[in-house]
CSV table of C-alpha atoms and ligand atoms in Angstrom, one decimal:
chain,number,residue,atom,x,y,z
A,6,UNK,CA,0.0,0.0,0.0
A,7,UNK,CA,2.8,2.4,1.0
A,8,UNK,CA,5.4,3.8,-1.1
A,9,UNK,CA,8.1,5.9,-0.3
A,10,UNK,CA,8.3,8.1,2.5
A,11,UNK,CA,7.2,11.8,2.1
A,12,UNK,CA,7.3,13.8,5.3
A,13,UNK,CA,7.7,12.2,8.8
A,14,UNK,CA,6.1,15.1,11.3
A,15,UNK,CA,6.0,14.6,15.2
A,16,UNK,CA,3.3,12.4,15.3
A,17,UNK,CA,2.6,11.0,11.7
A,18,UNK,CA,5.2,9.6,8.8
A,19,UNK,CA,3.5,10.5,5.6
A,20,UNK,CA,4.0,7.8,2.7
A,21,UNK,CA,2.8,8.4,-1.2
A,22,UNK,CA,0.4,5.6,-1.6
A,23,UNK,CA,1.3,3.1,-3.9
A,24,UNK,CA,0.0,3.1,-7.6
A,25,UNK,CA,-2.4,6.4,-6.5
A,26,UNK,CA,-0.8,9.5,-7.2
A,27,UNK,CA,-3.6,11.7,-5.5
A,28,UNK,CA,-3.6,9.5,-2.5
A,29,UNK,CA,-1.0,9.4,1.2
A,30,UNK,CA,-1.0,7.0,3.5
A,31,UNK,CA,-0.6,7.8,6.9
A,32,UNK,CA,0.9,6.5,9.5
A,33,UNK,CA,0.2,7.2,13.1
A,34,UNK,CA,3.5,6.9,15.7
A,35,UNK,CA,3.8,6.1,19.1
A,36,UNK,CA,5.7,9.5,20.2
A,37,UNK,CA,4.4,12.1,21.8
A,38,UNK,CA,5.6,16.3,22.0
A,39,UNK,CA,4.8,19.2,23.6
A,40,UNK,CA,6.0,22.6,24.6
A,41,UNK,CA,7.2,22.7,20.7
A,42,UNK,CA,8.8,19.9,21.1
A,43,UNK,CA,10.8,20.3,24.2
A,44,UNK,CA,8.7,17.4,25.9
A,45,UNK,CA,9.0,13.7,23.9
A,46,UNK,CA,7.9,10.7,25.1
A,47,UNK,CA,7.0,7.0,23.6
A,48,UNK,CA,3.7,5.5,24.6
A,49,UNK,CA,3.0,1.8,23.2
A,50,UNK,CA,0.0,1.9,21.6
A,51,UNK,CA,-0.5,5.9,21.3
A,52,UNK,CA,-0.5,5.5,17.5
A,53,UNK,CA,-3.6,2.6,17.3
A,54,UNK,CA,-5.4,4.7,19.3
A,55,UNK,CA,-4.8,8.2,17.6
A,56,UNK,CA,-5.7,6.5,13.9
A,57,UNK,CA,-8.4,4.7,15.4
A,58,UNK,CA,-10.0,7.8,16.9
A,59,UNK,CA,-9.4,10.0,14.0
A,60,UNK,CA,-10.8,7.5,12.0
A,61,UNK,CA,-13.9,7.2,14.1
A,62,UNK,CA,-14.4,11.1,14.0
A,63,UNK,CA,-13.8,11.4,10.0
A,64,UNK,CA,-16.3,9.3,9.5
A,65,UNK,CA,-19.1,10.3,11.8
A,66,UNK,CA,-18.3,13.9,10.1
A,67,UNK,CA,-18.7,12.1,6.6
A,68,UNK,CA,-22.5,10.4,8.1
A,69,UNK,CA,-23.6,14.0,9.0
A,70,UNK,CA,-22.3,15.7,5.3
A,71,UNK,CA,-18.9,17.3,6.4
A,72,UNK,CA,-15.8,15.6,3.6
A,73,UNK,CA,-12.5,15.3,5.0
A,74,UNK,CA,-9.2,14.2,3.3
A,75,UNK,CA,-10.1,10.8,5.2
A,76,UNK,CA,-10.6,7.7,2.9
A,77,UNK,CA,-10.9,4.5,4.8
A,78,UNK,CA,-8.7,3.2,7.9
A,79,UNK,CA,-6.1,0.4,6.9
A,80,UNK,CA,-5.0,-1.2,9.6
A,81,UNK,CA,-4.6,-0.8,13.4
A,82,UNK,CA,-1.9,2.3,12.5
A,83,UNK,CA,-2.7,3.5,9.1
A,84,UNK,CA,-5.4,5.5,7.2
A,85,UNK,CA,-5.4,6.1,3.3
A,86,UNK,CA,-6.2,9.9,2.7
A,87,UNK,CA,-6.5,12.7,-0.5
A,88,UNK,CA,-3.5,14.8,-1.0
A,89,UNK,CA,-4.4,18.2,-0.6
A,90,UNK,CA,-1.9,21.1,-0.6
A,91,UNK,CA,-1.6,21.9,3.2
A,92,UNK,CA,-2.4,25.6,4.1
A,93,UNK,CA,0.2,26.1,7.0
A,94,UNK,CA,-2.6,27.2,9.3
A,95,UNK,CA,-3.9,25.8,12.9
A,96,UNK,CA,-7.3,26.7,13.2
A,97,UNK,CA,-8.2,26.7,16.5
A,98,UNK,CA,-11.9,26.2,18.2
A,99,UNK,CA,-12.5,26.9,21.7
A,100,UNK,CA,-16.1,26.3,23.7
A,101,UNK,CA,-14.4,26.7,27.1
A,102,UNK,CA,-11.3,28.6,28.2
A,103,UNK,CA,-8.1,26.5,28.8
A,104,UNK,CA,-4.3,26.2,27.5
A,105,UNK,CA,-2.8,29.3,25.9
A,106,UNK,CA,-6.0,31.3,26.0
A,107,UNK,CA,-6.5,31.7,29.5
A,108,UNK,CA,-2.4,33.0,29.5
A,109,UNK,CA,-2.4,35.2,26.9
A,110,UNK,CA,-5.5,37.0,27.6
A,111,UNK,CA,-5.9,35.9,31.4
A,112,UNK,CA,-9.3,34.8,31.2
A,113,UNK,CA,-10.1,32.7,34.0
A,114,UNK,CA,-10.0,28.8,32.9
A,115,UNK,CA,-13.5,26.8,32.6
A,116,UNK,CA,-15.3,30.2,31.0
A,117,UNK,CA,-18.0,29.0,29.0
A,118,UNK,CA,-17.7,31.0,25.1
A,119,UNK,CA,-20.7,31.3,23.3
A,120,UNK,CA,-20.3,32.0,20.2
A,121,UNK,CA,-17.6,29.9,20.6
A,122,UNK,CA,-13.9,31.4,19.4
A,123,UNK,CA,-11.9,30.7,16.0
A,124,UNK,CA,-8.4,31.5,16.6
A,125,UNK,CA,-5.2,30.9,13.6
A,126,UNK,CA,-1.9,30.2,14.2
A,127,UNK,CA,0.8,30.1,11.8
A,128,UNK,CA,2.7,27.0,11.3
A,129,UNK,CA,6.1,28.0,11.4
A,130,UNK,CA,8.2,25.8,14.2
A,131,UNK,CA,10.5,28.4,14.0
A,132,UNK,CA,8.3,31.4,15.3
A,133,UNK,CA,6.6,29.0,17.9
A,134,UNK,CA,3.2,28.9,15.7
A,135,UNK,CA,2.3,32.4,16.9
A,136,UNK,CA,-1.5,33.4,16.8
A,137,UNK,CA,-2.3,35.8,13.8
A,138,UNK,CA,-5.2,37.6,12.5
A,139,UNK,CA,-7.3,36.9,9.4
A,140,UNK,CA,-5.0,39.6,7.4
A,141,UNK,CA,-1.7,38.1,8.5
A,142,UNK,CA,-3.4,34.6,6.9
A,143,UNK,CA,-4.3,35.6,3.9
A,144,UNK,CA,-0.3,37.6,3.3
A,145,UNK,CA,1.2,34.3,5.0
A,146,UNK,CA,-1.0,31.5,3.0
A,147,UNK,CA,-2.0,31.0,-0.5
A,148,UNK,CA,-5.6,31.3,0.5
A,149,UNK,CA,-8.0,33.9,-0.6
A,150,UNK,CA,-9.9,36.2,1.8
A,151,UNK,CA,-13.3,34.2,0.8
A,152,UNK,CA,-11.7,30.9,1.1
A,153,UNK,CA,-10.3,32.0,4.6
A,154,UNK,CA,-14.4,32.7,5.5
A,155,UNK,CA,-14.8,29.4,4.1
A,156,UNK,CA,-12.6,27.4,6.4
A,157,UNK,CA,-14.0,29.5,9.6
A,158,UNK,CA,-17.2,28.4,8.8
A,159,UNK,CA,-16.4,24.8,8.4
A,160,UNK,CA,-14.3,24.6,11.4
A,161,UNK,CA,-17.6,25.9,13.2
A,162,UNK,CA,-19.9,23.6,11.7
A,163,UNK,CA,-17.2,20.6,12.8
A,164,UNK,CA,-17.5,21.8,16.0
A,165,UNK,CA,-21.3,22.1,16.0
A,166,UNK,CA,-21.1,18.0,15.1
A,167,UNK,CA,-18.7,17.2,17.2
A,168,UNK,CA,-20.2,18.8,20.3
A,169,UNK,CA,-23.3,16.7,19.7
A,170,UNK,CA,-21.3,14.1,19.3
A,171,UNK,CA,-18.8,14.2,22.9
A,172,UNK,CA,-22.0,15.3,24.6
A,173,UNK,CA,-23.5,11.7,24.3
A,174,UNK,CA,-20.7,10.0,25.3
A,175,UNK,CA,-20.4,12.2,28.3
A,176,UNK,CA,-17.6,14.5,27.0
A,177,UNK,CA,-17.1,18.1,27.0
A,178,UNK,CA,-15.3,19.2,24.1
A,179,UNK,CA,-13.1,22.3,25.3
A,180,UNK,CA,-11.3,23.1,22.2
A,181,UNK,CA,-9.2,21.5,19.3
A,182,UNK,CA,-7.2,22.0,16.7
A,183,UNK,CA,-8.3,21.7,12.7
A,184,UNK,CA,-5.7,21.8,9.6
A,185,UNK,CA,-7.3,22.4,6.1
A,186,UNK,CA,-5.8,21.5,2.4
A,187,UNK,CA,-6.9,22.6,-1.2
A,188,UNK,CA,-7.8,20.0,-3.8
A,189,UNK,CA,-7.5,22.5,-7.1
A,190,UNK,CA,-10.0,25.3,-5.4
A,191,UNK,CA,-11.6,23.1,-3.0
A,192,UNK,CA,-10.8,23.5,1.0
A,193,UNK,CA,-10.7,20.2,2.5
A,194,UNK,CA,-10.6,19.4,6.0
A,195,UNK,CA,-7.2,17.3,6.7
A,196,UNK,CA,-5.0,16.3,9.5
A,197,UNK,CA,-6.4,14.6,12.4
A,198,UNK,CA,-8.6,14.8,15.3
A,199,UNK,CA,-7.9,13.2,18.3
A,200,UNK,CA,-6.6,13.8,21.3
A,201,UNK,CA,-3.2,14.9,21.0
A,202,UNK,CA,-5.3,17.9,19.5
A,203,UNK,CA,-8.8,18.3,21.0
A,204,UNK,CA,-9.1,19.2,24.6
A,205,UNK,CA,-11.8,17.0,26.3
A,206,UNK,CA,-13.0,16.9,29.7
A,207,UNK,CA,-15.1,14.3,31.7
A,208,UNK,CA,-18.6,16.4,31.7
A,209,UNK,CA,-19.1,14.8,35.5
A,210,UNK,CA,-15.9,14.6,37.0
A,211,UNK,CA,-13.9,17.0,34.6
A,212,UNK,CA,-10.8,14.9,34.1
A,213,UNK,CA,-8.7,15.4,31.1
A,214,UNK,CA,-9.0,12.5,28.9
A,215,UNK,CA,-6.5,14.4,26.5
A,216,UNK,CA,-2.8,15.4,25.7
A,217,UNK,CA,-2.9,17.6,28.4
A,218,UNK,CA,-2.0,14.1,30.9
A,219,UNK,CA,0.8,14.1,29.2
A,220,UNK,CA,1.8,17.8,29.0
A,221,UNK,CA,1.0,18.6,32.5
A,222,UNK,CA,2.0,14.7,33.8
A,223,UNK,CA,-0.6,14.2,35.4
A,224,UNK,CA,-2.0,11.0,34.3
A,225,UNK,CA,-1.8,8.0,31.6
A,226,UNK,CA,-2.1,9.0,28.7
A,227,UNK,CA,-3.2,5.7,27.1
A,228,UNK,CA,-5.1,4.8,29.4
A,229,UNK,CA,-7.5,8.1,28.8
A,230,UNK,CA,-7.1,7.6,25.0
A,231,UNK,CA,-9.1,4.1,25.2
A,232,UNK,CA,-11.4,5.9,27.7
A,233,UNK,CA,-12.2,8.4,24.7
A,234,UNK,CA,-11.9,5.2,21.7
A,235,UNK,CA,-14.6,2.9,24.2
A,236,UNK,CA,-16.9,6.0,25.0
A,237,UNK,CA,-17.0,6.9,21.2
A,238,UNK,CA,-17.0,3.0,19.9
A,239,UNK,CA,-20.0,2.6,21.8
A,240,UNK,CA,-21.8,5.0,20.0
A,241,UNK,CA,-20.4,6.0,16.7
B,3,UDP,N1,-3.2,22.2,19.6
B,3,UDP,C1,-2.7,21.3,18.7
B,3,UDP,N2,-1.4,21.5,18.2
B,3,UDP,C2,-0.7,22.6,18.5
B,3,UDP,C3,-1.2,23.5,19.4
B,3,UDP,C4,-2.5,23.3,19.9
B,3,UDP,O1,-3.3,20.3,18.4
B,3,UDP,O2,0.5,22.7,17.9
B,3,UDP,C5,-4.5,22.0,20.2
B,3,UDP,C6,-4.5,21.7,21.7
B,3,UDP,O3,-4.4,20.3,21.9
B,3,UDP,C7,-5.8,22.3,22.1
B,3,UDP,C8,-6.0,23.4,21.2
B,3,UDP,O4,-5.3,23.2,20.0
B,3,UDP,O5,-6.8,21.3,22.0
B,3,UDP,C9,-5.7,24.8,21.7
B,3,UDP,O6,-4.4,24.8,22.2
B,3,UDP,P1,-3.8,26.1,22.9
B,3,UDP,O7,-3.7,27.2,21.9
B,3,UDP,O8,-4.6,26.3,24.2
B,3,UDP,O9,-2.3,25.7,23.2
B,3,UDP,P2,-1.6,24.9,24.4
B,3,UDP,O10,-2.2,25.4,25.7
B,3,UDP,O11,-1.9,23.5,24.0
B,3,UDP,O12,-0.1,25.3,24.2
């Protein structure tokens, strides 16, 4: 299925799928980073539970009309994907205040946003991904004004389906992070979601069942990763 190697990032190895140009398979690791990298770690298992939760999600958001780059899952670590051009953006969603927010802006963690926030980063390891406004995006990126509306909107609307869909299993879903691709003039939704990049809390007892175990050390993180893949197996 794989052919050779394309781009190996901190938590994926991107490989040109064999025999289909338009198409990458991807390959989820075991390692985990934060801080930028400063924090690494290995956790068996970390990357069958990140494809199989991406995974999971793609395809709940492909039952309720949203398209993603997602194809079909391979195996227990891969998923076959489109090949879109990536727009070096992190478009961030946030329902309740935590992380860098609550720092940069000091609003007190656990306020409730409604209408929830859009925030962008710039991917650029280099500059530490520093937030940016919809101006910056547009001279930084090779996306129109109109197309940057465009991926606002559909990082709203996966929100509005993913809330419904942590809700029933008992989840809050604090924030999380969406990258988006162009196919010719189309924005596609790519990347992952999971969480190493959604933050999501226990509605009743409002542990972290997210990346933030690992960041702040304060629990296992594969053991709340199959918390998050039984809650959602069960219903998606
Ligand atoms: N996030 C991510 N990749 C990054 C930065 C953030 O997936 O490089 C996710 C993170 O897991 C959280 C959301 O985006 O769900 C918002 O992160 P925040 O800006 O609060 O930064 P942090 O506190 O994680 O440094």
């Amino acid at each position: 299925m794989k052919a050779e190697l394309l781009y190996e990032g901190k938590a994926k190895k991107v490989y040109q799928a064999k025999g289909q140009p338009g198409k990458l398979v991807l390959s989820y690791k075991n390692d985990a980073t934060a801080f930028n990298g400063e924090k690494k770690a290995t956790f068996v298992g970390k990357g069958r539970l990140n494809n199989e939760i991406s995974s999971r999600i793609f395809e709940y958001l492909r039952d309720h009309g949203m398209e993603s780059h997602f194809i079909e899952q391979l195996n227990e670590t891969e998923q076959l994907v489109n090949k879109t051009e990536i727009i070096p953006l992190e478009v961030v969603v946030r329902n309740i205040a935590a992380g860098s927010i609550t720092r940069r802006l000091g609003i007190e963690e656990k306020t409730h946003f409604y209408p929830p926030i859009v925030e962008l980063f710039y991917k650029k390891d280099e500059l530490g991904d520093p937030l940016i406004n919809d101006e910056h995006a547009v001279l930084l990126t090779n996306i129109t004004a109109l197309e940057l509306q465009q991926i606002k909107s559909k990082a709203l609307e996966v929100n509005q389906e993913l809330n419904k869909l942590f809700s029933k299993v008992g989840v809050q879903l604090v924030d999380f992070k969406l990258e988006f691709g162009k196919i010719k003039d189309d924005i596609v939704l790519s990347d992952e979601i999971s969480p190493d990049t959604c933050r999501l809390w226990d509605k009743e007892t409002e542990d972290k069942l997210d990346k933030d175990v690992f960041r702040q050390g304060t629990g296992d993180l594969i053991e709340v990763y199959e918390e998050i893949l039984h809650r959602l197996e069960a219903k998606v």
